[in-house]
PDB file of C-alpha atoms and ligand atoms in Angstrom:
ATOM      1  CA  UNK A  17       0.000   0.000   0.000  1.00  0.00           C
ATOM      2  CA  UNK A  18       0.979   3.623  -0.372  1.00  0.00           C
ATOM      3  CA  UNK A  19       1.139   6.366   2.244  1.00  0.00           C
ATOM      4  CA  UNK A  20      -0.574   9.027   0.139  1.00  0.00           C
ATOM      5  CA  UNK A  21       0.343  11.967   2.391  1.00  0.00           C
ATOM      6  CA  UNK A  22       3.537  12.154   4.422  1.00  0.00           C
ATOM      7  CA  UNK A  23       6.186  14.753   5.277  1.00  0.00           C
ATOM      8  CA  UNK A  24       9.447  12.769   5.402  1.00  0.00           C
ATOM      9  CA  UNK A  25      11.352  16.023   4.914  1.00  0.00           C
ATOM     10  CA  UNK A  26      10.369  17.243   8.392  1.00  0.00           C
ATOM     11  CA  UNK A  27      13.075  17.717  11.005  1.00  0.00           C
ATOM     12  CA  UNK A  28      11.275  15.072  13.119  1.00  0.00           C
ATOM     13  CA  UNK A  29      12.674  12.495  10.644  1.00  0.00           C
ATOM     14  CA  UNK A  30      16.114  13.995  10.100  1.00  0.00           C
ATOM     15  CA  UNK A  31      18.741  11.299   9.612  1.00  0.00           C
ATOM     16  CA  UNK A  32      16.075   8.606   9.949  1.00  0.00           C
ATOM     17  CA  UNK A  33      14.498   8.495   6.508  1.00  0.00           C
ATOM     18  CA  UNK A  34      16.001   5.116   5.626  1.00  0.00           C
ATOM     19  CA  UNK A  35      14.877   3.544   8.938  1.00  0.00           C
ATOM     20  CA  UNK A  36      11.394   5.048   8.639  1.00  0.00           C
ATOM     21  CA  UNK A  37      11.070   3.689   5.097  1.00  0.00           C
ATOM     22  CA  UNK A  38      12.363   0.266   6.149  1.00  0.00           C
ATOM     23  CA  UNK A  39       9.841   0.033   9.018  1.00  0.00           C
ATOM     24  CA  UNK A  40       7.110   1.138   6.615  1.00  0.00           C
ATOM     25  CA  UNK A  41       8.019  -1.598   4.146  1.00  0.00           C
ATOM     26  CA  UNK A  42       7.818  -4.185   6.918  1.00  0.00           C
ATOM     27  CA  UNK A  43       4.334  -2.918   7.704  1.00  0.00           C
ATOM     28  CA  UNK A  44       3.251  -3.259   4.060  1.00  0.00           C
ATOM     29  CA  UNK A  45       3.820   0.345   2.909  1.00  0.00           C
ATOM     30  CA  UNK A  46       5.818   0.350  -0.335  1.00  0.00           C
ATOM     31  CA  UNK A  47       5.300   3.880  -1.588  1.00  0.00           C
ATOM     32  CA  UNK A  48       5.117   7.439  -0.290  1.00  0.00           C
ATOM     33  CA  UNK A  49       3.710  10.711  -1.540  1.00  0.00           C
ATOM     34  CA  UNK A  50       5.794  13.388   0.146  1.00  0.00           C
ATOM     35  CA  UNK A  51       3.770  16.578   0.331  1.00  0.00           C
ATOM     36  CA  UNK A  52       5.218  20.097   0.226  1.00  0.00           C
ATOM     37  CA  UNK A  53       3.621  22.953   2.172  1.00  0.00           C
ATOM     38  CA  UNK A  54       5.868  25.907   1.343  1.00  0.00           C
ATOM     39  CA  UNK A  55       8.683  26.579  -1.119  1.00  0.00           C
ATOM     40  CA  UNK A  56      11.544  25.024   0.945  1.00  0.00           C
ATOM     41  CA  UNK A  57       9.539  21.871   1.739  1.00  0.00           C
ATOM     42  CA  UNK A  58       8.502  21.618  -1.923  1.00  0.00           C
ATOM     43  CA  UNK A  59      12.173  21.656  -2.930  1.00  0.00           C
ATOM     44  CA  UNK A  60      12.955  19.065  -0.221  1.00  0.00           C
ATOM     45  CA  UNK A  61      10.064  16.928  -1.414  1.00  0.00           C
ATOM     46  CA  UNK A  62      11.439  16.865  -4.937  1.00  0.00           C
ATOM     47  CA  UNK A  63      14.951  16.070  -3.640  1.00  0.00           C
ATOM     48  CA  UNK A  64      13.594  13.101  -1.671  1.00  0.00           C
ATOM     49  CA  UNK A  65      11.653  11.822  -4.679  1.00  0.00           C
ATOM     50  CA  UNK A  66      14.694  12.211  -6.921  1.00  0.00           C
ATOM     51  CA  UNK A  67      16.756  10.171  -4.437  1.00  0.00           C
ATOM     52  CA  UNK A  68      14.204   7.408  -3.719  1.00  0.00           C
ATOM     53  CA  UNK A  69      12.167   5.724  -6.475  1.00  0.00           C
ATOM     54  CA  UNK A  70       9.512   4.759  -3.887  1.00  0.00           C
ATOM     55  CA  UNK A  71       8.831   8.438  -3.121  1.00  0.00           C
ATOM     56  CA  UNK A  72       6.849  10.864  -5.301  1.00  0.00           C
ATOM     57  CA  UNK A  73       6.548  14.572  -4.542  1.00  0.00           C
ATOM     58  CA  UNK A  74       3.986  17.349  -4.488  1.00  0.00           C
ATOM     59  CA  UNK A  75       4.825  21.057  -4.521  1.00  0.00           C
ATOM     60  CA  UNK A  76       2.647  23.839  -3.175  1.00  0.00           C
ATOM     61  CA  UNK A  77       2.000  26.433  -0.495  1.00  0.00           C
ATOM     62  CA  UNK A  78      -0.272  25.573   2.455  1.00  0.00           C
ATOM     63  CA  UNK A  79      -2.996  28.031   3.531  1.00  0.00           C
ATOM     64  CA  UNK A  80      -0.961  28.664   6.709  1.00  0.00           C
ATOM     65  CA  UNK A  81       1.758  30.147   4.483  1.00  0.00           C
ATOM     66  CA  UNK A  82      -0.562  31.888   2.016  1.00  0.00           C
ATOM     67  CA  UNK A  83       0.878  35.224   3.103  1.00  0.00           C
ATOM     68  CA  UNK A  84       4.140  34.320   1.347  1.00  0.00           C
ATOM     69  CA  UNK A  85       2.109  34.537  -1.901  1.00  0.00           C
ATOM     70  CA  UNK A  86      -0.534  37.211  -1.328  1.00  0.00           C
ATOM     71  CA  UNK A  87      -1.121  40.156   0.984  1.00  0.00           C
ATOM     72  CA  UNK A  88      -4.001  40.737   3.400  1.00  0.00           C
ATOM     73  CA  UNK A  89      -6.097  42.321   0.642  1.00  0.00           C
ATOM     74  CA  UNK A  90      -5.718  39.231  -1.540  1.00  0.00           C
ATOM     75  CA  UNK A  91      -3.237  40.736  -4.032  1.00  0.00           C
ATOM     76  CA  UNK A  92      -0.443  38.438  -5.232  1.00  0.00           C
ATOM     77  CA  UNK A  93       2.839  40.024  -4.107  1.00  0.00           C
ATOM     78  CA  UNK A  94       6.005  40.195  -6.216  1.00  0.00           C
ATOM     79  CA  UNK A  95       7.569  37.575  -3.903  1.00  0.00           C
ATOM     80  CA  UNK A  96       4.409  35.533  -4.487  1.00  0.00           C
ATOM     81  CA  UNK A  97       4.829  35.724  -8.266  1.00  0.00           C
ATOM     82  CA  UNK A  98       8.387  34.428  -7.850  1.00  0.00           C
ATOM     83  CA  UNK A  99       7.236  31.525  -5.678  1.00  0.00           C
ATOM     84  CA  UNK A 100       4.491  30.602  -8.166  1.00  0.00           C
ATOM     85  CA  UNK A 101       7.043  30.701 -10.994  1.00  0.00           C
ATOM     86  CA  UNK A 102       9.396  28.363  -9.107  1.00  0.00           C
ATOM     87  CA  UNK A 103       6.523  26.000  -8.239  1.00  0.00           C
ATOM     88  CA  UNK A 104       5.686  25.905 -11.947  1.00  0.00           C
ATOM     89  CA  UNK A 105       9.308  24.969 -12.741  1.00  0.00           C
ATOM     90  CA  UNK A 106       9.392  22.297 -10.011  1.00  0.00           C
ATOM     91  CA  UNK A 107       6.076  20.871 -11.231  1.00  0.00           C
ATOM     92  CA  UNK A 108       7.648  20.124 -14.606  1.00  0.00           C
ATOM     93  CA  UNK A 109       9.905  17.509 -13.011  1.00  0.00           C
ATOM     94  CA  UNK A 110       8.679  13.923 -13.517  1.00  0.00           C
ATOM     95  CA  UNK A 111       8.944  13.181  -9.768  1.00  0.00           C
ATOM     96  CA  UNK A 112       6.291  15.817  -9.035  1.00  0.00           C
ATOM     97  CA  UNK A 113       2.816  14.315  -9.362  1.00  0.00           C
ATOM     98  CA  UNK A 114       0.514  16.926  -7.776  1.00  0.00           C
ATOM     99  CA  UNK A 115       0.132  20.508  -6.590  1.00  0.00           C
ATOM    100  CA  UNK A 116      -0.367  20.689  -2.834  1.00  0.00           C
ATOM    101  CA  UNK A 117      -1.080  20.962  -0.127  1.00  0.00           C
ATOM    102  CA  UNK A 118      -3.262  23.929  -0.941  1.00  0.00           C
ATOM    103  CA  UNK A 119      -6.628  25.083   0.372  1.00  0.00           C
ATOM    104  CA  UNK A 120      -8.283  27.043   3.168  1.00  0.00           C
ATOM    105  CA  UNK A 121      -7.717  26.731   6.928  1.00  0.00           C
ATOM    106  CA  UNK A 122     -10.122  28.811   9.005  1.00  0.00           C
ATOM    107  CA  UNK A 123      -9.346  26.773  12.147  1.00  0.00           C
ATOM    108  CA  UNK A 124      -5.949  28.320  12.728  1.00  0.00           C
ATOM    109  CA  UNK A 125      -6.272  31.336  10.407  1.00  0.00           C
ATOM    110  CA  UNK A 126      -2.477  31.700  10.288  1.00  0.00           C
ATOM    111  CA  UNK A 127      -2.728  33.763   7.091  1.00  0.00           C
ATOM    112  CA  UNK A 128      -5.440  36.389   6.458  1.00  0.00           C
ATOM    113  CA  UNK A 129      -8.410  34.876   4.642  1.00  0.00           C
ATOM    114  CA  UNK A 130      -8.112  37.060   1.516  1.00  0.00           C
ATOM    115  CA  UNK A 131      -4.488  35.848   1.210  1.00  0.00           C
ATOM    116  CA  UNK A 132      -5.639  32.230   1.643  1.00  0.00           C
ATOM    117  CA  UNK A 133      -8.234  32.627  -1.126  1.00  0.00           C
ATOM    118  CA  UNK A 134      -5.731  34.277  -3.469  1.00  0.00           C
ATOM    119  CA  UNK A 135      -3.015  31.640  -2.919  1.00  0.00           C
ATOM    120  CA  UNK A 136      -5.600  28.864  -3.314  1.00  0.00           C
ATOM    121  CA  UNK A 137      -6.976  30.313  -6.558  1.00  0.00           C
ATOM    122  CA  UNK A 138      -3.518  30.838  -8.053  1.00  0.00           C
ATOM    123  CA  UNK A 139      -2.483  27.253  -7.280  1.00  0.00           C
ATOM    124  CA  UNK A 140      -5.710  25.683  -8.578  1.00  0.00           C
ATOM    125  CA  UNK A 141      -4.960  27.461 -11.862  1.00  0.00           C
ATOM    126  CA  UNK A 142      -1.315  26.401 -11.691  1.00  0.00           C
ATOM    127  CA  UNK A 143      -2.392  22.750 -11.337  1.00  0.00           C
ATOM    128  CA  UNK A 144      -4.473  23.032 -14.498  1.00  0.00           C
ATOM    129  CA  UNK A 145      -1.703  24.823 -16.329  1.00  0.00           C
ATOM    130  CA  UNK A 146       0.808  22.039 -15.569  1.00  0.00           C
ATOM    131  CA  UNK A 147      -1.772  19.252 -15.930  1.00  0.00           C
ATOM    132  CA  UNK A 148      -1.507  17.828 -12.405  1.00  0.00           C
ATOM    133  CA  UNK A 149      -4.104  16.926  -9.742  1.00  0.00           C
ATOM    134  CA  UNK A 150      -4.309  18.782  -6.413  1.00  0.00           C
ATOM    135  CA  UNK A 151      -3.802  17.736  -2.784  1.00  0.00           C
ATOM    136  CA  UNK A 152      -6.239  19.834  -0.766  1.00  0.00           C
ATOM    137  CA  UNK A 153      -5.943  20.917   2.860  1.00  0.00           C
ATOM    138  CA  UNK A 154      -9.263  22.143   4.255  1.00  0.00           C
ATOM    139  CA  UNK A 155     -10.028  22.781   7.899  1.00  0.00           C
ATOM    140  CA  UNK A 156     -13.151  24.452   9.299  1.00  0.00           C
ATOM    141  CA  UNK A 157     -13.777  25.809   5.814  1.00  0.00           C
ATOM    142  CA  UNK A 158     -15.446  22.937   3.966  1.00  0.00           C
ATOM    143  CA  UNK A 159     -18.418  24.807   2.512  1.00  0.00           C
ATOM    144  CA  UNK A 160     -16.204  27.742   1.533  1.00  0.00           C
ATOM    145  CA  UNK A 161     -13.416  25.664  -0.026  1.00  0.00           C
ATOM    146  CA  UNK A 162     -15.715  23.421  -2.053  1.00  0.00           C
ATOM    147  CA  UNK A 163     -17.781  26.369  -3.285  1.00  0.00           C
ATOM    148  CA  UNK A 164     -14.550  28.147  -4.212  1.00  0.00           C
ATOM    149  CA  UNK A 165     -13.341  25.167  -6.244  1.00  0.00           C
ATOM    150  CA  UNK A 166     -16.641  25.141  -8.146  1.00  0.00           C
ATOM    151  CA  UNK A 167     -16.384  28.876  -8.717  1.00  0.00           C
ATOM    152  CA  UNK A 168     -12.738  28.961  -9.848  1.00  0.00           C
ATOM    153  CA  UNK A 169     -13.206  25.829 -11.950  1.00  0.00           C
ATOM    154  CA  UNK A 170     -12.220  22.296 -10.985  1.00  0.00           C
ATOM    155  CA  UNK A 171      -8.715  21.243 -11.961  1.00  0.00           C
ATOM    156  CA  UNK A 172      -9.095  18.821 -14.859  1.00  0.00           C
ATOM    157  CA  UNK A 173      -7.048  16.119 -13.118  1.00  0.00           C
ATOM    158  CA  UNK A 174      -9.085  16.486  -9.891  1.00  0.00           C
ATOM    159  CA  UNK A 175      -7.377  15.444  -6.639  1.00  0.00           C
ATOM    160  CA  UNK A 176      -7.731  14.362  -3.032  1.00  0.00           C
ATOM    161  CA  UNK A 177      -9.327  15.999   0.021  1.00  0.00           C
ATOM    162  CA  UNK A 178      -6.470  15.272   2.414  1.00  0.00           C
ATOM    163  CA  UNK A 179      -7.192  14.654   6.139  1.00  0.00           C
ATOM    164  CA  UNK A 180     -10.855  14.574   5.273  1.00  0.00           C
ATOM    165  CA  UNK A 181     -12.959  16.076   8.053  1.00  0.00           C
ATOM    166  CA  UNK A 182     -16.026  17.149   6.101  1.00  0.00           C
ATOM    167  CA  UNK A 183     -19.600  15.927   6.410  1.00  0.00           C
ATOM    168  CA  UNK A 184     -22.055  13.957   4.245  1.00  0.00           C
ATOM    169  CA  UNK A 185     -22.453  16.936   1.914  1.00  0.00           C
ATOM    170  CA  UNK A 186     -18.682  17.055   1.359  1.00  0.00           C
ATOM    171  CA  UNK A 187     -18.614  13.304   0.633  1.00  0.00           C
ATOM    172  CA  UNK A 188     -21.374  13.817  -1.954  1.00  0.00           C
ATOM    173  CA  UNK A 189     -19.592  16.850  -3.440  1.00  0.00           C
ATOM    174  CA  UNK A 190     -16.433  14.780  -3.868  1.00  0.00           C
ATOM    175  CA  UNK A 191     -18.269  11.799  -5.332  1.00  0.00           C
ATOM    176  CA  UNK A 192     -20.128  13.901  -7.910  1.00  0.00           C
ATOM    177  CA  UNK A 193     -16.930  15.621  -9.027  1.00  0.00           C
ATOM    178  CA  UNK A 194     -14.496  12.706  -8.923  1.00  0.00           C
ATOM    179  CA  UNK A 195     -12.395  13.736  -5.924  1.00  0.00           C
ATOM    180  CA  UNK A 196     -10.997  11.197  -3.445  1.00  0.00           C
ATOM    181  CA  UNK A 197     -10.973  11.442   0.365  1.00  0.00           C
ATOM    182  CA  UNK A 198      -7.681  11.104   2.243  1.00  0.00           C
ATOM    183  CA  UNK A 199      -8.276   9.021   5.384  1.00  0.00           C
ATOM    184  CA  UNK A 200      -5.682   8.873   8.145  1.00  0.00           C
ATOM    185  CA  UNK A 201      -5.168   8.387  11.882  1.00  0.00           C
ATOM    186  CA  UNK A 202      -8.293  10.316  12.995  1.00  0.00           C
ATOM    187  CA  UNK A 203     -10.504   7.463  11.681  1.00  0.00           C
ATOM    188  CA  UNK A 204      -9.236   5.442  14.679  1.00  0.00           C
ATOM    189  CA  UNK A 205     -10.162   8.108  17.259  1.00  0.00           C
ATOM    190  CA  UNK A 206     -12.979   7.277  19.600  1.00  0.00           C
ATOM    191  CA  UNK A 207     -15.329  10.189  18.911  1.00  0.00           C
ATOM    192  CA  UNK A 208     -14.571  10.459  15.205  1.00  0.00           C
ATOM    193  CA  UNK A 209     -17.434  10.563  12.708  1.00  0.00           C
ATOM    194  CA  UNK A 210     -15.028   9.337  10.036  1.00  0.00           C
ATOM    195  CA  UNK A 211     -15.978   5.633  10.246  1.00  0.00           C
ATOM    196  CA  UNK A 212     -19.562   6.343   9.171  1.00  0.00           C
ATOM    197  CA  UNK A 213     -18.367   8.729   6.444  1.00  0.00           C
ATOM    198  CA  UNK A 214     -15.880   6.134   5.166  1.00  0.00           C
ATOM    199  CA  UNK A 215     -18.721   3.598   5.060  1.00  0.00           C
ATOM    200  CA  UNK A 216     -20.831   6.117   3.143  1.00  0.00           C
ATOM    201  CA  UNK A 217     -18.022   6.889   0.681  1.00  0.00           C
ATOM    202  CA  UNK A 218     -16.950   3.288   0.043  1.00  0.00           C
ATOM    203  CA  UNK A 219     -13.514   1.881  -0.749  1.00  0.00           C
ATOM    204  CA  UNK A 220     -13.361   3.319  -4.286  1.00  0.00           C
ATOM    205  CA  UNK A 221     -13.485   6.894  -3.013  1.00  0.00           C
ATOM    206  CA  UNK A 222     -10.687   6.801  -0.426  1.00  0.00           C
ATOM    207  CA  UNK A 223      -6.921   6.949  -0.174  1.00  0.00           C
ATOM    208  CA  UNK A 224      -4.948   5.981   2.946  1.00  0.00           C
ATOM    209  CA  UNK A 225      -2.544   8.502   4.451  1.00  0.00           C
ATOM    210  CA  UNK A 226      -0.629   9.210   7.646  1.00  0.00           C
ATOM    211  CA  UNK A 227       0.150  12.961   7.462  1.00  0.00           C
ATOM    212  CA  UNK A 228       3.217  11.889   9.480  1.00  0.00           C
ATOM    213  CA  UNK A 229       4.809  13.233  11.630  1.00  0.00           C
ATOM    214  CA  UNK A 230       1.316  14.421  12.656  1.00  0.00           C
ATOM    215  CA  UNK A 231      -2.042  12.740  13.377  1.00  0.00           C
ATOM    216  CA  UNK A 232      -0.873   9.347  14.725  1.00  0.00           C
ATOM    217  CA  UNK A 233      -3.529   6.612  14.810  1.00  0.00           C
ATOM    218  CA  UNK A 234      -4.509   4.715  17.944  1.00  0.00           C
ATOM    219  CA  UNK A 235      -2.476   3.159  19.669  1.00  0.00           C
ATOM    220  CA  UNK A 236       0.258   5.703  18.909  1.00  0.00           C
ATOM    221  CA  UNK A 237      -1.527   8.909  19.930  1.00  0.00           C
ATOM    222  CA  UNK A 238       0.837  11.386  21.524  1.00  0.00           C
ATOM    223  CA  UNK A 239       3.811   9.938  19.620  1.00  0.00           C
ATOM    224  CA  UNK A 240       5.461  11.030  16.407  1.00  0.00           C
ATOM    225  CA  UNK A 241       3.506   9.440  13.573  1.00  0.00           C
ATOM    226  CA  UNK A 242       5.286   7.492  10.810  1.00  0.00           C
ATOM    227  CA  UNK A 243       4.287   5.572   7.702  1.00  0.00           C
ATOM    228  CA  UNK A 244       4.523   2.134   9.375  1.00  0.00           C
ATOM    229  CA  UNK A 245       1.526   3.124  11.519  1.00  0.00           C
ATOM    230  CA  UNK A 246      -0.627   3.286   8.377  1.00  0.00           C
ATOM    231  CA  UNK A 247      -1.310  -0.392   9.109  1.00  0.00           C
ATOM    232  CA  UNK A 248      -3.561   0.657  12.021  1.00  0.00           C
ATOM    233  CA  UNK A 249      -5.547   2.995   9.791  1.00  0.00           C
ATOM    234  CA  UNK A 250      -5.824   0.235   7.181  1.00  0.00           C
ATOM    235  CA  UNK A 251      -7.195  -2.206   9.771  1.00  0.00           C
ATOM    236  CA  UNK A 252      -9.790   0.301  10.985  1.00  0.00           C
ATOM    237  CA  UNK A 253     -10.928   1.230   7.483  1.00  0.00           C
ATOM    238  CA  UNK A 254     -11.117  -2.454   6.493  1.00  0.00           C
ATOM    239  CA  UNK A 255     -13.283  -3.286   9.494  1.00  0.00           C
ATOM    240  CA  UNK A 256     -15.592  -0.336   8.787  1.00  0.00           C
ATOM    241  CA  UNK A 257     -15.947  -1.422   5.143  1.00  0.00           C
ATOM    242  CA  UNK A 258     -16.211  -5.122   6.088  1.00  0.00           C
ATOM    243  CA  UNK A 259     -13.404  -5.964   3.677  1.00  0.00           C
ATOM    244  CA  UNK A 260     -10.108  -7.799   4.164  1.00  0.00           C
ATOM    245  CA  UNK A 261      -7.203  -5.411   4.868  1.00  0.00           C
ATOM    246  CA  UNK A 262      -5.326  -6.779   1.837  1.00  0.00           C
ATOM    247  CA  UNK A 263      -8.314  -5.926  -0.363  1.00  0.00           C
ATOM    248  CA  UNK A 264      -8.471  -2.360   0.935  1.00  0.00           C
ATOM    249  CA  UNK A 265      -4.685  -2.029   0.481  1.00  0.00           C
ATOM    250  CA  UNK A 266      -4.940  -3.267  -3.116  1.00  0.00           C
ATOM    251  CA  UNK A 267      -7.899  -1.095  -4.114  1.00  0.00           C
ATOM    252  CA  UNK A 268      -6.641   2.126  -2.491  1.00  0.00           C
ATOM    253  CA  UNK A 269      -3.252   1.579  -4.131  1.00  0.00           C
ATOM    254  CA  UNK A 270      -5.003   1.201  -7.495  1.00  0.00           C
ATOM    255  CA  UNK A 271      -6.890   4.469  -6.859  1.00  0.00           C
ATOM    256  CA  UNK A 272      -3.614   6.192  -5.968  1.00  0.00           C
ATOM    257  CA  UNK A 273      -2.021   5.016  -9.209  1.00  0.00           C
ATOM    258  CA  UNK A 274      -5.049   6.186 -11.236  1.00  0.00           C
ATOM    259  CA  UNK A 275      -4.812   9.664  -9.707  1.00  0.00           C
ATOM    260  CA  UNK A 276      -1.066  10.219  -9.392  1.00  0.00           C
ATOM    261  CA  UNK A 277       0.522   7.580 -11.640  1.00  0.00           C
ATOM    262  CA  UNK A 278       2.662   4.569 -10.758  1.00  0.00           C
ATOM    263  CA  UNK A 279       5.739   4.758  -8.564  1.00  0.00           C
ATOM    264  CA  UNK A 280       9.120   4.358 -10.214  1.00  0.00           C
ATOM    265  CA  UNK A 281      10.320   1.559  -7.918  1.00  0.00           C
ATOM    266  CA  UNK A 282       9.455  -1.892  -9.327  1.00  0.00           C
ATOM    267  CA  UNK A 283       9.112  -3.157  -5.740  1.00  0.00           C
ATOM    268  CA  UNK A 284       6.227  -0.761  -5.348  1.00  0.00           C
ATOM    269  CA  UNK A 285       4.251  -2.509  -8.028  1.00  0.00           C
ATOM    270  CA  UNK A 286       3.625  -5.411  -5.644  1.00  0.00           C
ATOM    271  CA  UNK A 287       0.228  -3.925  -5.070  1.00  0.00           C
ATOM    272  CA  UNK A 288      -1.403  -7.272  -4.419  1.00  0.00           C
ATOM    273  CA  UNK A 289       1.022  -8.210  -1.651  1.00  0.00           C
ATOM    274  CA  UNK A 290      -0.889  -8.733   1.566  1.00  0.00           C
ATOM    275  CA  UNK A 291       0.375  -6.796   4.549  1.00  0.00           C
ATOM    276  CA  UNK A 292       2.033  -9.019   7.167  1.00  0.00           C
ATOM    277  CA  UNK A 293       0.057 -10.310  10.118  1.00  0.00           C
ATOM    278  CA  UNK A 294       0.050  -8.005  13.086  1.00  0.00           C
TER     279      UNK A 294
HETATM  280 ZN1   ZN B 306       0.140  17.431   5.409  1.00  0.00          ZN
END
C-alpha cells in the first residue's frame, strides 16, 4: 500500500528516513507521496523523490503560508509571483505528481483569509496549467473551499481531500466531481465521525494517508507518527468497510495510481502483496 500523504522532509525524521522507510516496508507500505507545504519543503520533497524511487513529490504552499504569496487584501505580491514561478518549474519535473497541499484553513487562520483565497486560486490554476491533480488541505472551511473550487473551476485532473474532516455533503460533493478522500489516523479516534463517512463513501473513493509526523492513529496517539503506523488505519478502514485489509490495500493503491501515476520503484508494483500479520 501507499502512504498518500507524508512529510518525510520534516526535522522530526532527520537522519532517519532510511529507517522510517524500512519500518514502513515491513508494515506493508511500499510507496510514499511526500507533500510540500511551502517553497523550501517543496524543494525538499522533490529532492527526496529524486533520491528514492519509492517516493513521489507534491509542490505547493499551504494556507498557513498563504501570506508568502498574497497580501491581506488578496493581491499576489512580487515575492508571491516568484514563488508561483518556481513552483511551476518544479512541477515540470517527472517526480512531481501533484500541486499541494493547498486550500483554506479557518481553524488556525495563520494567514489572512483574503491571502488564503488568493493563494488557493492561483495554485488551482497552476495545477491546471501544468496538468496535475491537487492535494487539498481544508479545515473548518469545507463549505467555503468546495464552493470556491466550483467557482474557480475544478482542476481537470481532480485530486484528493487530504485529512478529510467534512460531512455527508462534502462526501457527496467529492463523489459527484471525482475527488478522493484522504483518510488517516483520525478514523481510529474514539469520537470520530469518520468511520460512518468512510462507510458512506466506500472503498473506491478513499486513499490511505498518515500525514506523518502528525495525526498518529490509535495506539500511537501522543507519539510522532510514521508511515509504518498506516497499518492501524488500514485495519480500521477495512473493518468499517467489512473488507479484508489486503483488499483495501490493493484497491486504495489502485486508486492512488489512477490519480497520481505509478511509482518508479518496481518493488512498489507489488500492489497485491498482503500486509504481514500483526
Ligand atoms: Zn500534510
